[in-house]
Amino acid sequence: MIEIDEARSFVLEHLTPLESERVALDEGLRCVLSEPIVATEPVPGFRNSSMDGYAVRATDTTGGPVHLRVVGTVLAGDVPTRQLAAGEAIRIMTGAPIPEGADAVCMIEETTDNPADRTVLISRVLEEGQFVRFPGDDVAVGQLLLDTGSVMTGARIGVLASQGLSTVSVHRRPRVGVLSTGDELSGSGGNLAKGKIRDVNRPMLLALLRDSGFTAVDLGIAGDDIDAITALLRRGVDECDAVIATGGVSVGDVDFVKSVLADICEGTARWMQVAMRPGKPFAYGTTGRGPTPIFGLPGNPVSTRVSFEMFVRPALRRLAGYRILERTTVNMVLDCPMPRKPDGKLHLVHVDSRMHTDGRLHIESASRHGSHLLSAVASANALAMVPDGDGPEPGDTVRAMLLTDESNY
Ligand code: AMP
Ligand code: MG
């Protein structure tokens, strides 16, 4: 058996980010920037009001309340035509340009209109610049807005839009092919023939891939047949940047994926027994110039899920250009039993964790062991990493990987 770290290093060793391409801003969501973005436009672009109210000269309000003459209105999108003179106020809406001569805004709640004589009572003494947004407050020309390697989020797309950018250069989003293998698998709904089971891994992986920001490509199902598996894997390699197959990597009589993978990957493939549970058997190799990685994951759905988290997702993040490959791990307080026996393996246990009033995440329940028990783990939000030994006791601290974490951009 080899340690998880060794298996992961072997996976990552030859992978580098995919080439860059220019995409429309909204297509870049969750892609990784391959160019720095330097501001060419100040934001705000001009002095404008941060309140609905009256633009005034701050000195006119000294010793107030004061009555000022209302000489016009300026709305967002207008260009003010009139300069403001002493003793005057101009009604102004949020985002509208501050007229020449004005240097402060009094918010509408602190004014009283008097339409009869076209005056307004300013009830408050204002300081120069009050409720005025100045050019470059947010973004100054020449400022580095986003560096190479930044992950495109909604807010960052907003920042780029504020510069008038409509396209951005990013590492290509990995296209990842998924196939299931096994004579027992049925890919369609409806009645199941005797001895058949429903294909769980393919829909699950396709969704996990999309959830991680990758493009998922459904390659279908191959039976336990060397030619069929070879054909689907080759198609995957032709069409995709990475391929995931499930099933057929154990020691069973018809576990052909590992040998097909060795065949396709010419010398780079390795069939590993990783010191983890679930997910011990794992096959991996690369082919072609890319190179294109091929992952052979064990077929039990919980094993597939765990192996995806431990090996596939980090590798695909490297292809996508991410700098942080791993999910966030945190120490959690164990509130429930989590029995295990020494077996030389790291146990990866799906758990439900919640923030408690002590400000710490607590593990409230842990799934039973059983790599076929997918429904039992489906609600988990973390994967506890339980080191070899007799297992932690309630009250102990356990390290766990957050499965829903999005902060590691
Ligand atoms: P294998 O890794 O091919 O030895 O399969 C291990 C177990 O996982 C067997 O019970 C398979 O029937 C089951 N299995 C394999 N592939 C899938 C799949 N795509 N969906 C659901 N169960 C599967
Ligand atoms: Mg099988």
CSV table of C-alpha atoms and ligand atoms in Angstrom, one decimal:
chain,number,residue,atom,x,y,z
A,1,MET,CA,0.0,0.0,0.0
A,2,ILE,CA,1.1,3.6,-0.6
A,3,GLU,CA,0.1,6.7,1.3
A,4,ILE,CA,-2.5,9.1,-0.2
A,5,ASP,CA,0.2,11.8,-0.6
A,6,GLU,CA,2.3,9.6,-2.7
A,7,ALA,CA,-0.6,8.7,-4.9
A,8,ARG,CA,-1.6,12.3,-5.2
A,9,SER,CA,1.9,13.5,-6.1
A,10,PHE,CA,2.1,10.8,-8.8
A,11,VAL,CA,-1.2,12.1,-10.2
A,12,LEU,CA,-0.2,15.7,-10.2
A,13,GLU,CA,3.4,15.2,-11.3
A,14,HIS,CA,3.1,15.7,-15.1
A,15,LEU,CA,-0.1,17.9,-15.2
A,16,THR,CA,0.1,21.5,-16.1
A,17,PRO,CA,-2.6,24.2,-16.8
A,18,LEU,CA,-4.4,24.0,-20.1
A,19,GLU,CA,-3.6,26.7,-22.6
A,20,SER,CA,-5.4,30.0,-22.5
A,21,GLU,CA,-8.3,31.3,-24.5
A,22,ARG,CA,-10.2,34.5,-24.6
A,23,VAL,CA,-13.8,34.1,-23.5
A,24,ALA,CA,-16.8,36.4,-22.9
A,25,LEU,CA,-16.9,37.5,-19.3
A,26,ASP,CA,-19.9,35.4,-18.3
A,27,GLU,CA,-18.4,32.3,-19.9
A,28,GLY,CA,-15.4,32.7,-17.6
A,29,LEU,CA,-17.2,32.0,-14.4
A,30,ARG,CA,-14.9,29.9,-12.2
A,31,CYS,CA,-12.1,29.9,-14.8
A,32,VAL,CA,-8.6,31.0,-13.8
A,33,LEU,CA,-7.2,34.3,-15.3
A,34,SER,CA,-4.1,33.9,-17.4
A,35,GLU,CA,-3.4,37.6,-17.6
A,36,PRO,CA,-3.2,40.4,-15.0
A,37,ILE,CA,-6.0,43.0,-15.3
A,38,VAL,CA,-4.8,46.6,-14.8
A,39,ALA,CA,-7.4,49.3,-14.5
A,40,THR,CA,-7.6,51.7,-17.5
A,41,GLU,CA,-10.7,53.6,-16.3
A,42,PRO,CA,-11.3,55.2,-12.9
A,43,VAL,CA,-14.3,54.1,-10.9
A,44,PRO,CA,-16.3,56.2,-10.2
A,45,GLY,CA,-15.5,58.0,-13.5
A,46,PHE,CA,-16.8,61.4,-12.2
A,47,ARG,CA,-17.9,63.1,-9.0
A,48,ASN,CA,-21.4,61.9,-8.1
A,49,SER,CA,-23.9,61.8,-5.3
A,50,SER,CA,-24.1,58.8,-2.9
A,51,MET,CA,-27.6,60.0,-1.7
A,52,ASP,CA,-30.9,61.3,-2.9
A,53,GLY,CA,-30.9,64.9,-1.6
A,54,TYR,CA,-29.6,68.3,-2.4
A,55,ALA,CA,-26.2,69.3,-3.8
A,56,VAL,CA,-25.0,72.4,-1.9
A,57,ARG,CA,-21.9,74.3,-1.0
A,58,ALA,CA,-20.8,73.1,2.5
A,59,THR,CA,-19.9,76.6,3.6
A,60,ASP,CA,-23.5,77.7,3.0
A,61,THR,CA,-24.7,75.3,5.7
A,62,THR,CA,-22.4,76.7,8.5
A,63,GLY,CA,-24.5,77.8,11.4
A,64,GLY,CA,-27.5,76.1,9.9
A,65,PRO,CA,-30.3,75.1,9.6
A,66,VAL,CA,-30.4,77.3,6.5
A,67,HIS,CA,-32.8,78.0,3.7
A,68,LEU,CA,-31.4,77.7,0.2
A,69,ARG,CA,-32.9,78.5,-3.2
A,70,VAL,CA,-33.7,75.4,-5.3
A,71,VAL,CA,-32.4,76.1,-8.8
A,72,GLY,CA,-32.8,72.8,-10.6
A,73,THR,CA,-32.7,69.0,-10.5
A,74,VAL,CA,-30.1,66.5,-11.7
A,75,LEU,CA,-30.9,62.9,-12.2
A,76,ALA,CA,-28.5,59.9,-12.7
A,77,GLY,CA,-27.5,59.9,-16.3
A,78,ASP,CA,-28.0,63.7,-16.7
A,79,VAL,CA,-25.2,66.2,-17.5
A,80,PRO,CA,-25.7,69.3,-15.2
A,81,THR,CA,-26.1,72.4,-17.2
A,82,ARG,CA,-26.0,74.9,-14.4
A,83,GLN,CA,-23.3,75.9,-12.0
A,84,LEU,CA,-24.2,76.2,-8.3
A,85,ALA,CA,-23.8,79.7,-6.8
A,86,ALA,CA,-23.8,80.8,-3.2
A,87,GLY,CA,-27.2,80.4,-1.4
A,88,GLU,CA,-28.4,77.8,-3.9
A,89,ALA,CA,-29.2,74.1,-3.8
A,90,ILE,CA,-29.8,71.6,-6.7
A,91,ARG,CA,-32.0,68.6,-6.1
A,92,ILE,CA,-29.9,65.6,-6.9
A,93,MET,CA,-30.4,61.8,-7.1
A,94,THR,CA,-28.0,59.0,-6.2
A,95,GLY,CA,-25.4,58.5,-9.0
A,96,ALA,CA,-26.1,61.9,-10.6
A,97,PRO,CA,-23.0,64.1,-11.3
A,98,ILE,CA,-22.3,66.8,-8.7
A,99,PRO,CA,-22.9,70.2,-10.4
A,100,GLU,CA,-19.9,72.6,-10.7
A,101,GLY,CA,-19.8,74.8,-7.6
A,102,ALA,CA,-21.4,72.2,-5.3
A,103,ASP,CA,-19.1,70.2,-2.9
A,104,ALA,CA,-21.5,68.3,-0.6
A,105,VAL,CA,-24.9,66.6,-0.6
A,106,CYS,CA,-27.5,66.8,2.1
A,107,MET,CA,-29.6,63.7,2.2
A,108,ILE,CA,-33.3,64.2,1.6
A,109,GLU,CA,-34.3,62.9,5.0
A,110,GLU,CA,-32.5,66.0,6.5
A,111,THR,CA,-34.3,68.5,4.3
A,112,THR,CA,-37.7,70.1,4.1
A,113,ASP,CA,-39.0,71.3,0.8
A,114,ASN,CA,-40.9,74.5,0.5
A,115,PRO,CA,-42.2,74.4,-3.1
A,116,ALA,CA,-44.2,77.6,-2.7
A,117,ASP,CA,-41.1,79.8,-2.6
A,118,ARG,CA,-38.8,77.3,-4.3
A,119,THR,CA,-36.6,76.9,-1.2
A,120,VAL,CA,-35.4,74.0,0.8
A,121,LEU,CA,-34.5,73.9,4.5
A,122,ILE,CA,-31.2,72.2,5.1
A,123,SER,CA,-31.3,71.0,8.7
A,124,ARG,CA,-27.8,69.9,9.0
A,125,VAL,CA,-24.3,71.4,8.9
A,126,LEU,CA,-22.4,69.7,6.1
A,127,GLU,CA,-18.7,69.1,5.6
A,128,GLU,CA,-17.0,69.5,2.2
A,129,GLY,CA,-17.2,66.2,0.3
A,130,GLN,CA,-20.0,64.8,2.4
A,131,PHE,CA,-22.0,62.1,0.4
A,132,VAL,CA,-19.9,62.8,-2.6
A,133,ARG,CA,-18.2,59.9,-4.4
A,134,PHE,CA,-15.0,61.0,-6.0
A,135,PRO,CA,-13.4,59.7,-9.2
A,136,GLY,CA,-11.1,56.8,-8.5
A,137,ASP,CA,-12.5,56.1,-5.0
A,138,ASP,CA,-13.1,52.5,-5.9
A,139,VAL,CA,-10.6,51.9,-8.7
A,140,ALA,CA,-7.6,54.1,-9.7
A,141,VAL,CA,-6.2,54.0,-13.2
A,142,GLY,CA,-3.1,51.8,-13.2
A,143,GLN,CA,-4.2,49.8,-10.2
A,144,LEU,CA,-3.8,46.0,-10.5
A,145,LEU,CA,-7.3,44.8,-10.2
A,146,LEU,CA,-6.9,41.0,-10.6
A,147,ASP,CA,-3.6,39.1,-10.9
A,148,THR,CA,-2.9,36.1,-13.1
A,149,GLY,CA,-4.2,33.0,-11.3
A,150,SER,CA,-7.3,34.7,-9.9
A,151,VAL,CA,-10.4,32.6,-10.1
A,152,MET,CA,-13.4,34.3,-11.8
A,153,THR,CA,-16.2,34.8,-9.4
A,154,GLY,CA,-19.4,36.9,-9.8
A,155,ALA,CA,-17.9,39.8,-7.9
A,156,ARG,CA,-14.7,39.7,-10.0
A,157,ILE,CA,-16.7,39.6,-13.2
A,158,GLY,CA,-18.5,42.7,-11.9
A,159,VAL,CA,-15.1,44.4,-11.4
A,160,LEU,CA,-14.1,43.6,-14.9
A,161,ALA,CA,-17.4,44.8,-16.3
A,162,SER,CA,-16.8,48.1,-14.4
A,163,GLN,CA,-13.7,48.5,-16.7
A,164,GLY,CA,-15.8,48.0,-19.8
A,165,LEU,CA,-14.2,44.7,-20.5
A,166,SER,CA,-16.3,42.1,-22.3
A,167,THR,CA,-13.7,39.4,-22.7
A,168,VAL,CA,-11.0,37.9,-20.6
A,169,SER,CA,-8.1,35.5,-21.1
A,170,VAL,CA,-8.4,32.4,-19.0
A,171,HIS,CA,-7.1,28.9,-18.9
A,172,ARG,CA,-9.3,26.6,-20.9
A,173,ARG,CA,-12.0,25.0,-18.7
A,174,PRO,CA,-11.2,21.2,-18.6
A,175,ARG,CA,-13.6,19.0,-20.6
A,176,VAL,CA,-13.8,15.8,-18.6
A,177,GLY,CA,-15.2,12.6,-20.0
A,178,VAL,CA,-17.0,10.1,-17.7
A,179,LEU,CA,-17.7,6.4,-18.3
A,180,SER,CA,-19.0,3.7,-16.1
A,181,THR,CA,-18.0,0.1,-16.6
A,182,GLY,CA,-19.7,-3.1,-15.5
A,183,ASP,CA,-21.9,-5.8,-17.2
A,184,GLU,CA,-24.4,-5.2,-14.4
A,185,LEU,CA,-25.1,-1.6,-15.1
A,186,SER,CA,-28.3,-0.2,-16.6
A,187,GLY,CA,-28.1,3.4,-17.7
A,188,SER,CA,-31.8,4.0,-18.3
A,189,GLY,CA,-34.8,4.3,-16.1
A,190,GLY,CA,-37.7,1.9,-16.1
A,191,ASN,CA,-37.7,-1.7,-15.0
A,192,LEU,CA,-34.4,-3.3,-14.1
A,193,ALA,CA,-33.7,-6.7,-15.6
A,194,LYS,CA,-32.7,-9.4,-13.1
A,195,GLY,CA,-29.2,-9.0,-11.8
A,196,LYS,CA,-28.8,-5.5,-13.1
A,197,ILE,CA,-28.3,-2.3,-11.0
A,198,ARG,CA,-28.7,1.3,-11.9
A,199,ASP,CA,-25.6,3.3,-12.9
A,200,VAL,CA,-25.0,5.7,-10.1
A,201,ASN,CA,-21.5,6.8,-10.7
A,202,ARG,CA,-21.9,8.4,-14.1
A,203,PRO,CA,-24.7,10.9,-13.2
A,204,MET,CA,-23.0,11.5,-9.8
A,205,LEU,CA,-19.6,12.3,-11.4
A,206,LEU,CA,-21.1,14.4,-14.2
A,207,ALA,CA,-22.8,16.5,-11.5
A,208,LEU,CA,-19.7,16.7,-9.2
A,209,LEU,CA,-17.7,17.9,-12.2
A,210,ARG,CA,-20.1,20.6,-13.1
A,211,ASP,CA,-20.3,21.6,-9.5
A,212,SER,CA,-16.5,22.0,-9.5
A,213,GLY,CA,-16.6,24.3,-12.5
A,214,PHE,CA,-15.6,21.8,-15.2
A,215,THR,CA,-17.3,20.8,-18.4
A,216,ALA,CA,-18.6,17.2,-18.1
A,217,VAL,CA,-18.9,14.9,-21.1
A,218,ASP,CA,-21.0,11.8,-20.8
A,219,LEU,CA,-19.2,8.9,-22.5
A,220,GLY,CA,-21.8,6.2,-21.5
A,221,ILE,CA,-21.4,2.7,-20.2
A,222,ALA,CA,-19.0,-0.1,-21.2
A,223,GLY,CA,-19.6,-3.7,-20.2
A,224,ASP,CA,-16.8,-5.7,-18.7
A,225,ASP,CA,-15.2,-6.1,-22.1
A,226,ILE,CA,-11.7,-5.1,-23.0
A,227,ASP,CA,-12.6,-3.8,-26.5
A,228,ALA,CA,-15.6,-1.9,-25.3
A,229,ILE,CA,-13.7,-0.2,-22.5
A,230,THR,CA,-10.8,0.5,-24.8
A,231,ALA,CA,-13.1,2.1,-27.4
A,232,LEU,CA,-14.8,4.4,-24.8
A,233,LEU,CA,-11.5,5.4,-23.2
A,234,ARG,CA,-10.0,6.2,-26.5
A,235,ARG,CA,-13.0,8.3,-27.5
A,236,GLY,CA,-12.7,10.1,-24.2
A,237,VAL,CA,-9.0,10.8,-24.8
A,238,ASP,CA,-9.8,12.2,-28.3
A,239,GLU,CA,-12.6,14.4,-27.1
A,240,CYS,CA,-11.6,15.5,-23.6
A,241,ASP,CA,-8.8,16.9,-21.5
A,242,ALA,CA,-9.2,14.1,-18.8
A,243,VAL,CA,-11.2,10.9,-18.5
A,244,ILE,CA,-12.7,9.2,-15.5
A,245,ALA,CA,-13.8,5.5,-15.6
A,246,THR,CA,-15.4,3.8,-12.7
A,247,GLY,CA,-15.3,0.1,-11.8
A,248,GLY,CA,-12.9,-2.6,-12.9
A,249,VAL,CA,-9.9,-1.6,-10.9
A,250,SER,CA,-10.0,-4.2,-8.2
A,251,VAL,CA,-8.8,-7.8,-8.2
A,252,GLY,CA,-12.0,-9.4,-9.7
A,253,ASP,CA,-11.9,-11.7,-12.7
A,254,VAL,CA,-13.4,-9.1,-15.0
A,255,ASP,CA,-11.7,-6.0,-13.6
A,256,PHE,CA,-10.3,-5.0,-17.0
A,257,VAL,CA,-10.0,-1.2,-16.6
A,258,LYS,CA,-6.6,-1.3,-15.0
A,259,SER,CA,-5.1,-3.3,-17.8
A,260,VAL,CA,-6.8,-1.3,-20.6
A,261,LEU,CA,-5.4,1.8,-18.9
A,262,ALA,CA,-1.9,0.3,-18.8
A,263,ASP,CA,-2.3,-0.5,-22.5
A,264,ILE,CA,-3.5,3.0,-23.5
A,265,CYS,CA,-1.1,4.8,-21.3
A,266,GLU,CA,2.1,3.0,-22.5
A,267,GLY,CA,4.3,2.8,-19.5
A,268,THR,CA,2.9,5.8,-17.5
A,269,ALA,CA,0.1,3.9,-15.9
A,270,ARG,CA,0.2,2.7,-12.4
A,271,TRP,CA,-2.3,0.5,-10.5
A,272,MET,CA,-2.1,1.5,-6.8
A,273,GLN,CA,-3.3,0.3,-3.5
A,274,VAL,CA,-3.8,3.4,-1.5
A,275,ALA,CA,-3.8,3.4,2.3
A,276,MET,CA,-7.3,4.8,2.6
A,277,ARG,CA,-10.7,3.5,3.2
A,278,PRO,CA,-12.8,3.6,1.2
A,279,GLY,CA,-11.1,3.9,-2.2
A,280,LYS,CA,-8.1,1.6,-1.9
A,281,PRO,CA,-7.7,0.5,-5.5
A,282,PHE,CA,-6.9,3.3,-7.9
A,283,ALA,CA,-5.5,3.2,-11.4
A,284,TYR,CA,-4.0,6.2,-13.2
A,285,GLY,CA,-2.1,7.0,-16.3
A,286,THR,CA,-1.6,9.7,-18.9
A,287,THR,CA,-1.5,9.6,-22.6
A,288,GLY,CA,-0.7,11.9,-25.5
A,289,ARG,CA,1.0,15.2,-25.6
A,290,GLY,CA,-1.3,17.1,-23.2
A,291,PRO,CA,-0.9,14.8,-21.5
A,292,THR,CA,-4.4,13.6,-20.9
A,293,PRO,CA,-4.9,12.0,-17.5
A,294,ILE,CA,-7.1,8.9,-17.2
A,295,PHE,CA,-8.4,8.0,-13.8
A,296,GLY,CA,-9.7,4.5,-12.9
A,297,LEU,CA,-11.8,4.7,-9.8
A,298,PRO,CA,-13.3,1.8,-7.8
A,299,GLY,CA,-17.0,1.2,-8.7
A,300,ASN,CA,-18.6,1.4,-5.3
A,301,PRO,CA,-20.3,4.8,-5.3
A,302,VAL,CA,-18.9,6.0,-1.9
A,303,SER,CA,-15.4,5.0,-3.0
A,304,THR,CA,-15.9,6.8,-6.3
A,305,ARG,CA,-17.0,9.9,-4.5
A,306,VAL,CA,-14.0,9.8,-2.1
A,307,SER,CA,-11.5,9.0,-4.8
A,308,PHE,CA,-12.9,11.9,-6.8
A,309,GLU,CA,-12.3,14.2,-3.9
A,310,MET,CA,-8.8,12.9,-3.1
A,311,PHE,CA,-7.3,12.6,-6.5
A,312,VAL,CA,-9.5,13.7,-9.4
A,313,ARG,CA,-10.7,17.1,-8.3
A,314,PRO,CA,-7.2,18.4,-7.3
A,315,ALA,CA,-5.8,17.1,-10.6
A,316,LEU,CA,-8.5,18.8,-12.7
A,317,ARG,CA,-8.0,22.0,-10.7
A,318,ARG,CA,-4.4,21.9,-11.8
A,319,LEU,CA,-5.4,21.6,-15.4
A,320,ALA,CA,-7.8,24.5,-14.9
A,321,GLY,CA,-4.9,26.6,-13.6
A,322,TYR,CA,-6.0,26.8,-10.0
A,323,ARG,CA,-3.3,27.5,-7.5
A,324,ILE,CA,-5.1,26.0,-4.5
A,325,LEU,CA,-5.9,22.4,-5.4
A,326,GLU,CA,-7.3,21.0,-2.2
A,327,ARG,CA,-10.4,21.8,-0.4
A,328,THR,CA,-10.2,23.5,3.0
A,329,THR,CA,-9.6,21.3,6.0
A,330,VAL,CA,-10.4,22.3,9.5
A,331,ASN,CA,-10.3,20.8,13.0
A,332,MET,CA,-13.7,19.8,14.2
A,333,VAL,CA,-15.0,18.7,17.6
A,334,LEU,CA,-16.3,15.1,17.6
A,335,ASP,CA,-19.8,14.9,19.3
A,336,CYS,CA,-20.6,11.3,18.3
A,337,PRO,CA,-18.9,7.9,18.2
A,338,MET,CA,-16.6,7.2,15.3
A,339,PRO,CA,-15.3,3.7,15.9
A,340,ARG,CA,-12.5,2.2,13.9
A,341,LYS,CA,-9.8,-0.4,14.2
A,342,PRO,CA,-6.1,-0.2,13.2
A,343,ASP,CA,-5.7,-1.4,9.6
A,344,GLY,CA,-2.9,0.8,8.3
A,345,LYS,CA,-5.3,3.1,6.4
A,346,LEU,CA,-6.6,6.6,6.7
A,347,HIS,CA,-10.4,6.4,7.1
A,348,LEU,CA,-12.4,9.0,5.2
A,349,VAL,CA,-15.7,9.2,6.9
A,350,HIS,CA,-18.6,11.3,5.6
A,351,VAL,CA,-19.9,13.5,8.5
A,352,ASP,CA,-22.5,16.1,9.2
A,353,SER,CA,-20.9,19.2,10.8
A,354,ARG,CA,-22.5,22.3,12.2
A,355,MET,CA,-21.2,25.5,13.7
A,356,HIS,CA,-21.9,25.5,17.5
A,357,THR,CA,-22.1,28.5,19.8
A,358,ASP,CA,-18.5,27.9,20.9
A,359,GLY,CA,-17.5,29.1,17.5
A,360,ARG,CA,-16.2,25.7,16.5
A,361,LEU,CA,-17.5,23.2,13.9
A,362,HIS,CA,-18.8,20.0,15.6
A,363,ILE,CA,-19.3,16.6,14.0
A,364,GLU,CA,-22.8,15.7,14.9
A,365,SER,CA,-23.1,12.4,13.1
A,366,ALA,CA,-20.9,10.2,11.1
A,367,SER,CA,-21.9,7.7,8.4
A,368,ARG,CA,-21.6,4.0,8.8
A,369,HIS,CA,-18.8,2.2,7.1
A,370,GLY,CA,-19.8,0.7,3.8
A,371,SER,CA,-18.6,1.9,0.4
A,372,HIS,CA,-21.9,0.9,-1.2
A,373,LEU,CA,-24.0,3.0,1.3
A,374,LEU,CA,-24.3,6.1,-0.8
A,375,SER,CA,-27.7,7.3,0.6
A,376,ALA,CA,-26.2,7.3,4.1
A,377,VAL,CA,-23.5,9.8,3.0
A,378,ALA,CA,-25.5,12.0,0.6
A,379,SER,CA,-26.3,14.6,3.2
A,380,ALA,CA,-22.7,14.9,4.6
A,381,ASN,CA,-21.0,18.2,4.3
A,382,ALA,CA,-17.5,17.1,5.3
A,383,LEU,CA,-15.1,14.2,5.0
A,384,ALA,CA,-13.4,13.4,8.3
A,385,MET,CA,-9.9,12.1,8.0
A,386,VAL,CA,-9.4,9.6,10.8
A,387,PRO,CA,-5.8,8.4,11.2
A,388,ASP,CA,-4.9,4.8,11.7
A,389,GLY,CA,-5.5,3.5,15.3
A,390,ASP,CA,-8.4,2.8,17.6
A,391,GLY,CA,-10.4,5.8,16.6
A,392,PRO,CA,-11.2,9.1,18.3
A,393,GLU,CA,-13.5,9.5,21.3
A,394,PRO,CA,-16.3,12.0,21.6
A,395,GLY,CA,-14.8,15.3,22.6
A,396,ASP,CA,-11.6,14.7,20.5
A,397,THR,CA,-10.6,17.0,17.7
A,398,VAL,CA,-10.8,15.5,14.2
A,399,ARG,CA,-9.5,17.0,11.0
A,400,ALA,CA,-12.1,17.2,8.2
A,401,MET,CA,-12.3,18.4,4.7
A,402,LEU,CA,-15.2,20.8,3.9
A,403,LEU,CA,-17.1,19.4,0.9
A,404,THR,CA,-19.1,22.5,0.3
A,405,ASP,CA,-16.3,25.0,0.7
A,406,GLU,CA,-15.9,27.7,-2.0
A,407,SER,CA,-13.4,29.9,-0.2
A,408,ASN,CA,-10.3,28.3,-1.6
A,409,TYR,CA,-10.2,30.4,-4.7
B,1,AMP,P1,-16.0,-2.9,-9.2
B,1,AMP,O1,-15.2,-1.7,-8.8
B,1,AMP,O2,-16.3,-2.9,-10.7
B,1,AMP,O3,-15.5,-4.1,-8.6
B,1,AMP,O4,-17.4,-2.6,-8.5
B,1,AMP,C1,-17.6,-2.6,-7.1
B,1,AMP,C2,-19.0,-2.5,-6.8
B,1,AMP,O5,-19.6,-1.3,-7.2
B,1,AMP,C3,-19.9,-3.6,-7.3
B,1,AMP,O6,-20.9,-3.9,-6.4
B,1,AMP,C4,-20.5,-2.9,-8.5
B,1,AMP,O7,-21.8,-3.5,-8.9
B,1,AMP,C5,-20.7,-1.5,-8.0
B,1,AMP,N1,-20.7,-0.5,-9.1
B,1,AMP,C6,-19.7,-0.5,-10.1
B,1,AMP,N2,-20.0,0.5,-10.9
B,1,AMP,C7,-21.1,1.1,-10.5
B,1,AMP,C8,-21.9,2.2,-10.9
B,1,AMP,N3,-21.6,2.9,-12.0
B,1,AMP,N4,-23.0,2.5,-10.2
B,1,AMP,C9,-23.4,1.8,-9.1
B,1,AMP,N5,-22.7,0.8,-8.6
B,1,AMP,C10,-21.6,0.4,-9.3
B,2,MG,MG,-17.1,-4.3,-12.0
